[in-house]
Coordinates of C-alpha atoms in Angstrom, one line a residue:
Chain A
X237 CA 21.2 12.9 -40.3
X238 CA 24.3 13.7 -38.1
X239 CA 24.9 13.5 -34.6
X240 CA 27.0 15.5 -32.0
X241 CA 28.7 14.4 -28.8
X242 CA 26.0 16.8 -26.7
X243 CA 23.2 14.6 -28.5
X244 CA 21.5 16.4 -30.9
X245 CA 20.9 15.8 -34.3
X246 CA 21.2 17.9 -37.1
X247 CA 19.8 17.6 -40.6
X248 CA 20.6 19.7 -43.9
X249 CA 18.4 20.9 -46.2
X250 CA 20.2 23.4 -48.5
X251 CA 22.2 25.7 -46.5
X252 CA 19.5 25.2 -43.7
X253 CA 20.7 23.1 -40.6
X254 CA 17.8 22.1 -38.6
X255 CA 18.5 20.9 -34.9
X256 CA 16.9 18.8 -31.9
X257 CA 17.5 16.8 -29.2
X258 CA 17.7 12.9 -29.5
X259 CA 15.7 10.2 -28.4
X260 CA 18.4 9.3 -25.9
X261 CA 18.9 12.9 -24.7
X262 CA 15.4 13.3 -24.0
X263 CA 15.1 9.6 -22.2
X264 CA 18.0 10.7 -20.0
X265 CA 16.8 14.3 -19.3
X266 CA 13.4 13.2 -17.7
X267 CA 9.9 15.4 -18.4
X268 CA 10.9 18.4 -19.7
X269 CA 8.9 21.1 -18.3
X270 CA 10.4 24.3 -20.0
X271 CA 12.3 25.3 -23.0
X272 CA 14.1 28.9 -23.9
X273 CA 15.1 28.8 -27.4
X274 CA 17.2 31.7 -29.2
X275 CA 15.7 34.2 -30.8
X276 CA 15.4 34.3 -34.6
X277 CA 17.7 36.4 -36.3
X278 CA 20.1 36.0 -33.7
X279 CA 23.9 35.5 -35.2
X280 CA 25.8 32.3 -33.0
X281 CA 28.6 30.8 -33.1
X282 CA 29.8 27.1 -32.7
X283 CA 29.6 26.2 -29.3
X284 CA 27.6 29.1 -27.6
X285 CA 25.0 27.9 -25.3
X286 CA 21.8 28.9 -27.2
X287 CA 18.6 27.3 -25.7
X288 CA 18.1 26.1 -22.5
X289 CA 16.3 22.9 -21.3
X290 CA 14.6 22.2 -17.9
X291 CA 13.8 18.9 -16.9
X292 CA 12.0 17.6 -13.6
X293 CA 15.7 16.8 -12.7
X294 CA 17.8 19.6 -13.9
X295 CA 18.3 22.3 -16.2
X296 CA 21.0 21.7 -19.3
X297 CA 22.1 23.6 -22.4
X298 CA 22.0 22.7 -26.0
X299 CA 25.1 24.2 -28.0
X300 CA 25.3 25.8 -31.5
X301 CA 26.8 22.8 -33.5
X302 CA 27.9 25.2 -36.3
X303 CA 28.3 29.3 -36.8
X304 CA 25.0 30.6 -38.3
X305 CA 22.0 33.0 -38.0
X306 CA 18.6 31.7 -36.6
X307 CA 16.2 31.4 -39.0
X308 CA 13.2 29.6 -37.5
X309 CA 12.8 28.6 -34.1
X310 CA 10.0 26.0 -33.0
X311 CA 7.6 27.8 -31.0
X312 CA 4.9 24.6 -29.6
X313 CA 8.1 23.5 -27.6
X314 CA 8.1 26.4 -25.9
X315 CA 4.1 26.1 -25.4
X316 CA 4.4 22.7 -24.3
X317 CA 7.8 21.0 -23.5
X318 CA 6.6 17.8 -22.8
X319 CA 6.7 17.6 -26.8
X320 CA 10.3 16.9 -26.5
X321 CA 9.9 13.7 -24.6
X322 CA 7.1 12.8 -27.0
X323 CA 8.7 13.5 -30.4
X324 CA 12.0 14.4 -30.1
X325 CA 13.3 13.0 -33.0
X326 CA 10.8 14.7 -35.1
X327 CA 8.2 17.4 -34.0
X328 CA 10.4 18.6 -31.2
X329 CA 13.2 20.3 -33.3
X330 CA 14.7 23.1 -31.8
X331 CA 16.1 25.3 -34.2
X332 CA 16.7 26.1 -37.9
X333 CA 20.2 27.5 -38.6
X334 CA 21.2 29.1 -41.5
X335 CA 25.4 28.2 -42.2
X336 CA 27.8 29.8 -44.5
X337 CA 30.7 27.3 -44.0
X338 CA 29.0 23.4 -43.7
X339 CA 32.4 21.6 -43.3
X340 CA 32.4 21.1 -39.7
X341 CA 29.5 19.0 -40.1
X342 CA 32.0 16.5 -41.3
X343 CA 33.0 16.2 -37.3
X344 CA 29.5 15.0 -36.8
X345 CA 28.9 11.2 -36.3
X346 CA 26.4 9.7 -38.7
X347 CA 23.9 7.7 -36.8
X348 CA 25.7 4.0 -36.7
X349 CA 28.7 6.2 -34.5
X350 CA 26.0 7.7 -32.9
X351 CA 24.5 4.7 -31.5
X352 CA 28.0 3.0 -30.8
X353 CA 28.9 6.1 -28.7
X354 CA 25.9 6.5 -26.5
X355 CA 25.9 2.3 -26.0
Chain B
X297 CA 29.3 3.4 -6.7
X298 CA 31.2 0.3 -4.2
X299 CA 30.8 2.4 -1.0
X300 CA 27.4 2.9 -1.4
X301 CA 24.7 1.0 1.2
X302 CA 21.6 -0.9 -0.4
X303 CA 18.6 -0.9 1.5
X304 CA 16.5 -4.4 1.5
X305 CA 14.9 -3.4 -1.2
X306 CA 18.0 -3.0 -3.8
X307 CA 16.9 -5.9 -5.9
X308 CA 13.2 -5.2 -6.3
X309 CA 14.1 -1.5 -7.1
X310 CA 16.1 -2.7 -10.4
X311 CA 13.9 -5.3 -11.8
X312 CA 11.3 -2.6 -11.5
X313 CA 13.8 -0.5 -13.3
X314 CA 14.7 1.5 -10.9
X315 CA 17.5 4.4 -11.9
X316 CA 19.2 4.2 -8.7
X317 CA 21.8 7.2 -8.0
X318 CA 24.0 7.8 -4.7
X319 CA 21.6 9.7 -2.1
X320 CA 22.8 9.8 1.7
X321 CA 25.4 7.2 1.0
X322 CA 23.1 4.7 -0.2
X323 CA 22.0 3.4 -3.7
X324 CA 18.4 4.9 -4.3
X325 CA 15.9 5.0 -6.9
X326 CA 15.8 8.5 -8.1
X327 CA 12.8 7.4 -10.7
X328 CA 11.2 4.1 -12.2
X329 CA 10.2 3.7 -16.0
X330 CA 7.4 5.9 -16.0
X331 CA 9.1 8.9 -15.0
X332 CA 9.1 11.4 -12.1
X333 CA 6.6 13.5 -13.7
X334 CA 3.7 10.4 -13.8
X335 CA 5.2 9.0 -10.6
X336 CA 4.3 12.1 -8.8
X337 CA 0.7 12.4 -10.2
X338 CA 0.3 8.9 -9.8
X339 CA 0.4 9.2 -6.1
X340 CA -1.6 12.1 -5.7
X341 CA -4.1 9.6 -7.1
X342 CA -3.4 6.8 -6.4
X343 CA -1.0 5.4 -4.6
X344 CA 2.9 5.6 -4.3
X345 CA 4.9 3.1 -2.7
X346 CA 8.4 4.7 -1.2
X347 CA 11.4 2.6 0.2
X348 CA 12.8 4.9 2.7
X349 CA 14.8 2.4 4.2
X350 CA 17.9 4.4 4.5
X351 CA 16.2 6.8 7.1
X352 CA 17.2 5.9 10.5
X353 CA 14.9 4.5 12.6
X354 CA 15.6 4.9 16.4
X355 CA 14.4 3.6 19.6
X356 CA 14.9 5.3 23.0
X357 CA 14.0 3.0 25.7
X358 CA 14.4 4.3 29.8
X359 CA 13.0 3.5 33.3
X360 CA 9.5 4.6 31.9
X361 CA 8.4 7.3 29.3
X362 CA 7.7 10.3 32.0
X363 CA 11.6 10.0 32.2
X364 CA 12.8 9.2 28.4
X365 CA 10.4 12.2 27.6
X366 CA 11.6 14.6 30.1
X367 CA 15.5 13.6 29.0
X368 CA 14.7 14.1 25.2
X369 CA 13.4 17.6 25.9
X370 CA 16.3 18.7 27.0
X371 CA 17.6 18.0 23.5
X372 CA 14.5 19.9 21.4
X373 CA 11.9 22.3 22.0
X374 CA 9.1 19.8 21.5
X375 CA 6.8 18.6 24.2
X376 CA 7.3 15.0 24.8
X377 CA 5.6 14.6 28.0
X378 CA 2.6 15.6 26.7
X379 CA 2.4 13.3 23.7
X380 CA -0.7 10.7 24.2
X381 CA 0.9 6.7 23.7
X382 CA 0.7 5.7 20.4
X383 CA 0.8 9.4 19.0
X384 CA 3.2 10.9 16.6
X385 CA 4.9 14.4 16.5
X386 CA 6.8 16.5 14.5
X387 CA 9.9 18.0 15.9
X388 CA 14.1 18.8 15.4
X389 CA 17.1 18.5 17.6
X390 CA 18.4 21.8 18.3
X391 CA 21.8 23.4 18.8
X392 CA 22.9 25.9 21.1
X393 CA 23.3 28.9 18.5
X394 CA 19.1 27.8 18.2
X395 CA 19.8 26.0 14.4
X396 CA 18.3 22.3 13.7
X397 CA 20.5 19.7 14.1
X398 CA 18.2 17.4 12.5
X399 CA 14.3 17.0 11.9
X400 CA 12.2 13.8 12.9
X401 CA 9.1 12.3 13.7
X402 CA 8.8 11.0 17.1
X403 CA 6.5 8.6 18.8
X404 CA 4.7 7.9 22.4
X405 CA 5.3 3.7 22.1
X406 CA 4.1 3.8 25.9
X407 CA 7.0 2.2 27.5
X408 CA 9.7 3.7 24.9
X409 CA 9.9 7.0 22.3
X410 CA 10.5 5.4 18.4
X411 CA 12.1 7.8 15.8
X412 CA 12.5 8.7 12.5
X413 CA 15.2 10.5 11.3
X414 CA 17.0 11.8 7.8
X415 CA 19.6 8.8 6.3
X416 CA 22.3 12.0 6.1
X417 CA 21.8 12.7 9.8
X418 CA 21.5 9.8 11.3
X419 CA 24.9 8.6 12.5
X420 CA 25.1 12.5 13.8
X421 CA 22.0 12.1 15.8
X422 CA 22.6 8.6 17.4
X423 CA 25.8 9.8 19.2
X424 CA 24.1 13.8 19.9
X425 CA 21.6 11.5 22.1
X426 CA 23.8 8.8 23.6
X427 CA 26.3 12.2 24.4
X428 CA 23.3 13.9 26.0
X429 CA 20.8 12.0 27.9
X430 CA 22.3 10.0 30.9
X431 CA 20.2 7.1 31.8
X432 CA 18.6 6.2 28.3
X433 CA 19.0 3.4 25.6
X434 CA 19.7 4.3 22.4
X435 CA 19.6 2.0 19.3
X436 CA 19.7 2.5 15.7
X437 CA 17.6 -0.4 14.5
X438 CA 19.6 -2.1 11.4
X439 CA 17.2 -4.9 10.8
X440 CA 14.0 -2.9 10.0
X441 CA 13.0 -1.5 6.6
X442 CA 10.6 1.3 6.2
X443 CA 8.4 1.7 3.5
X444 CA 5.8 4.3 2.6
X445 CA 2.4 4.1 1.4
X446 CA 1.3 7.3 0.3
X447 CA -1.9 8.8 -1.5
X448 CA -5.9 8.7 -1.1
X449 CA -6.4 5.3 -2.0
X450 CA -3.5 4.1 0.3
X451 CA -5.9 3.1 3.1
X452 CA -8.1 1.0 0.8
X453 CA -4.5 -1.2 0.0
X454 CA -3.4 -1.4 3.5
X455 CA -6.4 -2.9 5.3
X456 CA -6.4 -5.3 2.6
X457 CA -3.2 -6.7 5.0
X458 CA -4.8 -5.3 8.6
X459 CA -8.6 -4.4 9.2
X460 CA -7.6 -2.1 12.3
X461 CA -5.3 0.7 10.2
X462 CA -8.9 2.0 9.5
X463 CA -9.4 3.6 12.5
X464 CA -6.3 5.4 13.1
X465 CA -6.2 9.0 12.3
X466 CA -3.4 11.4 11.0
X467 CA -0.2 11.1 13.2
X468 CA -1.6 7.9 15.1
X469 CA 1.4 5.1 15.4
X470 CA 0.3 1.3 16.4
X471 CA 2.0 -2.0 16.3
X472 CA 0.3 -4.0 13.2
X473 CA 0.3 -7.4 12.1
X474 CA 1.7 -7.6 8.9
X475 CA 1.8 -11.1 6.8
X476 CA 2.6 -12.2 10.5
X477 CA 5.1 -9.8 10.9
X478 CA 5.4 -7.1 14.3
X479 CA 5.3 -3.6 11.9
X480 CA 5.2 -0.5 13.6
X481 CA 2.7 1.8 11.2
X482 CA 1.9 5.3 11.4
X483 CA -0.6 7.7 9.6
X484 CA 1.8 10.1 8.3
X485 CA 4.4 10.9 5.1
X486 CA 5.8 13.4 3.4
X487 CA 3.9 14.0 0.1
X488 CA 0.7 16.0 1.8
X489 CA -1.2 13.2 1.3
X490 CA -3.2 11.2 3.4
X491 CA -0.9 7.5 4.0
X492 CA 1.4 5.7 6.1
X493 CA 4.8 4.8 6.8
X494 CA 5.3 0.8 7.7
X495 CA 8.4 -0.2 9.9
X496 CA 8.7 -3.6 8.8
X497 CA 11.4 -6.3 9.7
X498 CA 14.0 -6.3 6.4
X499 CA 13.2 -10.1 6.2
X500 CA 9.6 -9.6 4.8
X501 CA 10.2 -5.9 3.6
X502 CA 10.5 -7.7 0.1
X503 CA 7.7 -9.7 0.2
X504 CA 5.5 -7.2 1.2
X505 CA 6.4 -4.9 -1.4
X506 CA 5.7 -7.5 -4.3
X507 CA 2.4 -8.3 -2.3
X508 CA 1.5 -4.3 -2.2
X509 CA 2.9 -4.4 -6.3
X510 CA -0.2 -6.5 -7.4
X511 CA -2.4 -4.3 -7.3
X512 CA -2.8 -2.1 -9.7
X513 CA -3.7 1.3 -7.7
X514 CA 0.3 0.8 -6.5
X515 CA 3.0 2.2 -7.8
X516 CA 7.0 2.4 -7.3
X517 CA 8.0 6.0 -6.5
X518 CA 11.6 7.3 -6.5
X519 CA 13.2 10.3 -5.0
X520 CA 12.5 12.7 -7.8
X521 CA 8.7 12.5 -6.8
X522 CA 9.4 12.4 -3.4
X523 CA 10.8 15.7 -3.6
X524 CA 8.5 17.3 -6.0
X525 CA 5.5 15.9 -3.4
X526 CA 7.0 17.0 -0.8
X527 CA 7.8 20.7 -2.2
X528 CA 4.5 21.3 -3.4
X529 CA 3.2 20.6 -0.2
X530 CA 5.2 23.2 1.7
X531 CA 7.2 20.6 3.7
X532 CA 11.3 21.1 4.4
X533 CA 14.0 19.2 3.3
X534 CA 17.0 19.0 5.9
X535 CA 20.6 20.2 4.4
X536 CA 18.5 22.4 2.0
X537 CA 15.3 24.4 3.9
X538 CA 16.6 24.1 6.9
X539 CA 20.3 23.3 8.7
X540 CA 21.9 23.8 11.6
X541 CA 22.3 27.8 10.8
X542 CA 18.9 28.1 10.3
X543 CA 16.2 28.3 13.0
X544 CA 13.2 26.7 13.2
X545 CA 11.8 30.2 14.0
X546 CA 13.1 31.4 10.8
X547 CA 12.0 28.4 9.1
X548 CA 8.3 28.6 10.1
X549 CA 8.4 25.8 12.6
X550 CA 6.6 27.8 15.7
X551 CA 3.6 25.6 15.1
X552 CA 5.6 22.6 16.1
X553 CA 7.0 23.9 19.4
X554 CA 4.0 23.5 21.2
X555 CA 2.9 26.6 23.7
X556 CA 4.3 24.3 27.5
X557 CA 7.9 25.1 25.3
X558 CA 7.5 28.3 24.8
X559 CA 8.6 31.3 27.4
X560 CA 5.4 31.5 29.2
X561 CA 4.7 28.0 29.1
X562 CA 4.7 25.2 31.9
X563 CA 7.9 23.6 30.5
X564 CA 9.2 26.2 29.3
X565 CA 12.8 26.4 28.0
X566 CA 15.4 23.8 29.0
X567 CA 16.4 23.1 25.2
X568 CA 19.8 23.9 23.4
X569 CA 19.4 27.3 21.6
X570 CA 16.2 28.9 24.0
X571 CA 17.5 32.4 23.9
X572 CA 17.7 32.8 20.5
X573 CA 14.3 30.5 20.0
X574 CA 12.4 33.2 22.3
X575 CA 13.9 36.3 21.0
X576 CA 13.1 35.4 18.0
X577 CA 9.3 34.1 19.3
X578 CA 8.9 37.4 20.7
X579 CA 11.0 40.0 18.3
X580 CA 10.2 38.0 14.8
X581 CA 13.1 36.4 13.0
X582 CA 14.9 38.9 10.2
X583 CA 14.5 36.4 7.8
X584 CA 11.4 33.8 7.0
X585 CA 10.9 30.9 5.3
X586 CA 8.2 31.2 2.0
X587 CA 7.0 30.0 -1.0
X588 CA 7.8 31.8 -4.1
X589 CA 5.9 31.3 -7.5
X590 CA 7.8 32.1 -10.3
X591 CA 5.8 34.4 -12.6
X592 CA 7.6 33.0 -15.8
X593 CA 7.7 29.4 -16.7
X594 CA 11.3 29.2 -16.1
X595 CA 12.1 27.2 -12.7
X596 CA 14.2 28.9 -10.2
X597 CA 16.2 26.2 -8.2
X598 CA 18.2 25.9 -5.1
X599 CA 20.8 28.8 -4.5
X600 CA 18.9 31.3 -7.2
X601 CA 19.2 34.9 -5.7
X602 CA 16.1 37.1 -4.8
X603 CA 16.5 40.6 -4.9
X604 CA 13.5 43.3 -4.7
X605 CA 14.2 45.2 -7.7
X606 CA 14.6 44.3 -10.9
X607 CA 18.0 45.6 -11.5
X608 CA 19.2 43.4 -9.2
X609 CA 20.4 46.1 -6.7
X610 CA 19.0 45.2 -3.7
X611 CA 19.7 41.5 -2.4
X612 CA 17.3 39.9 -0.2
X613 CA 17.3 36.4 0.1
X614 CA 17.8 32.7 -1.6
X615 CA 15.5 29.6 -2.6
X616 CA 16.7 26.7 -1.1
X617 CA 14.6 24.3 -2.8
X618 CA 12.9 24.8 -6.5
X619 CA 11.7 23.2 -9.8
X620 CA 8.3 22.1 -11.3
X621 CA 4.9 21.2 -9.3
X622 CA 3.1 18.5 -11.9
X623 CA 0.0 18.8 -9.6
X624 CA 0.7 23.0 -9.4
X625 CA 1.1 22.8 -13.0
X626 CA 4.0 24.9 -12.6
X627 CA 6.9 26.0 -11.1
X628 CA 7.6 26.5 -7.5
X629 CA 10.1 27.1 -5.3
X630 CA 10.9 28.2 -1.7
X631 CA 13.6 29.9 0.1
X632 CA 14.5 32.1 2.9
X633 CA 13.7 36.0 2.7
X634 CA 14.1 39.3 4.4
X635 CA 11.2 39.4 7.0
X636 CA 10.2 42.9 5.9
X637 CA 9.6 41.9 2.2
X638 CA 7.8 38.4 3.2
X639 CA 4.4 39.6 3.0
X640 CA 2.3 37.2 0.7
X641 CA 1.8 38.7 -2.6
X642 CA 5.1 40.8 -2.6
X643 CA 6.8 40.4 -5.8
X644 CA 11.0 40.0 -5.9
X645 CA 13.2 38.6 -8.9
X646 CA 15.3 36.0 -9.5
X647 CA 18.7 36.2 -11.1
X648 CA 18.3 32.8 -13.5
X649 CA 21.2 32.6 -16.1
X650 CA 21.8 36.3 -15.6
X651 CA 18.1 37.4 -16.4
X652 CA 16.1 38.9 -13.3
X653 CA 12.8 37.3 -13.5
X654 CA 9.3 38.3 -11.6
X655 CA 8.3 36.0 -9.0
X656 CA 5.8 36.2 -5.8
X657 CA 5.8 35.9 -2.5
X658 CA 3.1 32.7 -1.4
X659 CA 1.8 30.9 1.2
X660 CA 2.9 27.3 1.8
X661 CA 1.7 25.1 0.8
X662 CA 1.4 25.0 -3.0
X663 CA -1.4 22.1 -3.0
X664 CA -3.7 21.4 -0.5
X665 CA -3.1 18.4 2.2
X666 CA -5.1 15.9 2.2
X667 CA -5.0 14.2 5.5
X668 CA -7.3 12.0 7.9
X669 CA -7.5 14.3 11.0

């Protein structure tokens, strides 16, 4: 599991890069109340702002960690986002990313920076 | 966060852990633990405790109160003469291009007027009043707290401290004995619900809360649920519904300037923006306060643009307050809108992050009130 700066985790299966929001992203963002993800087959590149998060509080973006295609896109956030406070680590992934080029995920922090950086 | 104020209640806030953020130059709890989401349902049935200590709380004091009356309605296009003692009203201070200088709840204390007014405004309004009326006392009370006590079982709570708060009725005030303290309590809030808001000296404002804290049925709420209450029951927040541009015409206010105010009334006029007030009585304002329910799930928020067409070609107004009713089970929002397309049920857009999306035209409010006329 990596982490990025804009708190979202990222695991890799293959050439598949699944992404959510963590634990401490969704603790600070309050009740989500609606989520807009991409739309699969979309191409995106590092950076863009792909899905969109509302809270009770405010409305904030979740970047593209990596360039890719969307593959899969999970659907019961949409349905009901307070999943994301529920299960963020887990259920509530966002999106699965399919990447050509995996060595920016060496930028990522693994989960001991992670913590340090959000203390 | 140095130059922030703390109301009395700073301390109790935190170890309740409170997330406190800068509002109106104080140090407020936004939300506690349990989340603005919870907090807000919780008070619709339960009850919600609020510190609104930072409001000002104001007391006019003159010869007697045919005169403070008569002297504050030069200032605002409420009747104050005709306000029975120990009765509360709604009203604003108006300017003379007929915008709201501030919104308050004043009170008929007998021998003296007692008011509450927004934390932003209140070191505006203090000096608007002293500058104004010429034989009254005006004070800003700095050793009195003023807590909330919102929701339907807040009366079963409250006359667990004082029997008599069961007979008063919605937008009754009376003095009240509170763990043997003078507290000034009225039947009123700003969640839609029925409850009541407790001046209390700061020096038992603590002990008070902790005593209200054991029982279960009472909750800390924060600002976030104050403002999703308050929203989703239609009421205005000042420096976002309403401001000194706006008119309380155009807001939707006419109910609160009672018909002696009005042009063909007995005390008619007198009030700092009257000609505007009564054209716009008579001729309709050309934009309106509403309620708009988005048709998507997506909220639209303050400042969104509402146009009639879904090209976005035609422009015709803005929400000034928006985001998610828990008890509506939705979004909401409301805003200011060309009169001509304010008809309930007309259906505009929204330009969210560059997407026009379907919304309607409502009536306010969102959830019904639930008070003890």
């Amino acid at each position: 599991m990596k982490y990025t700066e804009e708190h979202e985790w990222l695991t890799i299966e293959g050439n598949i890069v699944t992404v959510g929001i963590t634990e401490h992203a969704a603790e600070q963002l309050g009740d989500v109340v609606f989520v807009e993800l991409p739309e699969i087959g979309d191409d995106v590149s590092k950076d863009d702002s792909i899905c969109v998060i509302e809270s009770v509080k405010a409305a904030s973006d979740i970047l593209a960690p990596l360039d890719g295609k969307i593959v899969e896109i999970n659907n019961a956030i949409v349905e009901t986002p307070s999943l994301v406070n529920e299960d963020p680590s887990e259920g509530a992934w966002f999106f699965k990313i399919e990447v050509s080029d995996m060595s920016p995920m060496d930028e990522y922090m693994d989960e001991a920076a992670y913590l340090s950086f959000v203390k | 966060m140095s130059d922030l104020l703390r109301t009395p209640l700073y301390e109790l806030h935190v170890s309740n852990g409170g997330k406190m953020v800068p509002f109106a130059g104080y140090e407020m709890p936004v939300q506690y633990q349990s989340g603005v989401l919870k907090e807000h349902l919780h008070c619709r049935k339960s009850v919600g405790l609020f510190d609104v200590s930072h409001m000002g709380q104001v007391l006019i004091k003159g010869n007697n109160f045919l005169n403070i009356a008569l002297e504050l309605e030069t200032l605002m296009p409420i009747s104050i003469t005709q306000l029975a003692k120990e009765r509360q009203r709604y009203g604003f201070l108006t300017n003379i291009s007929g915008g709201i200088i501030d919104d308050l709840m004043l009170s008929n204390r007998g021998d003296h007027v007692y008011m509450v007014v927004n934390a932003a405004c209140k070191n505006i309004d203090v000096p608007h009043i002293i500058k104004n009326v010429r034989t009254l006392e005006v004070e800003l009370l700095e050793d009195r707290s003023l807590l909330a006590l919102q929701g339907p079982l807040a009366e079963n709570i409250l006359l667990k401290f004082n029997k008599s708060i069961k007979e008063m009725r919605f937008m009754d005030i009376a003095t009240v004995t509170i763990l043997g303290a003078e507290c000034w309590v009225s039947r009123s809030g700003y969640t839609g619900e029925d409850g009541f808001e407790i001046s209390i000296p700061s020096n038992v404002a603590v002990e008070f809360s902790k005593s209200l804290l054991e029982f279960e049925e009472v909750q800390l709420i924060g600002l976030g649920a104050r403002d999703s209450l308050r929203l989703e029951a239609g009421l205005c927040l000042y420096g976002h519904d309403i401001d000194a541009e706006t008119s309380p015409i155009e807001a939707g206010l006419l109910w609160a300037i009672q018909k002696s105010r009005r042009e063909e009334g007995i005390d008619s006029g007198g009030f700092p923006g009257e000609e505007r007030i009564f054209d716009e009585i008579k001729n309709g304002p050309t934009k309106k306060r509403i309620g708009i329910k988005p048709l998507a799930r997506a909220p639209m928020r303050e400042g969104t643009i509402l146009y009639s067409d879904a090209e976005g070609s035609n422009e015709i107004g803005r929400i000034t307050s928006g985001g998610f009713g828990p008890t509506f089970g939705g979004p909401l929002s409301m805003g200011y809108i060309d009169a001509k397309y304010s008809i309930k049920e007309t259906q505009v857009f929204g330009a969210v992050r560059d997407k026009l999306l379907p919304a309607v035209i409502v009536s306010l409010p969102f959830v019904n009130t639930n008070f003890k006329r």
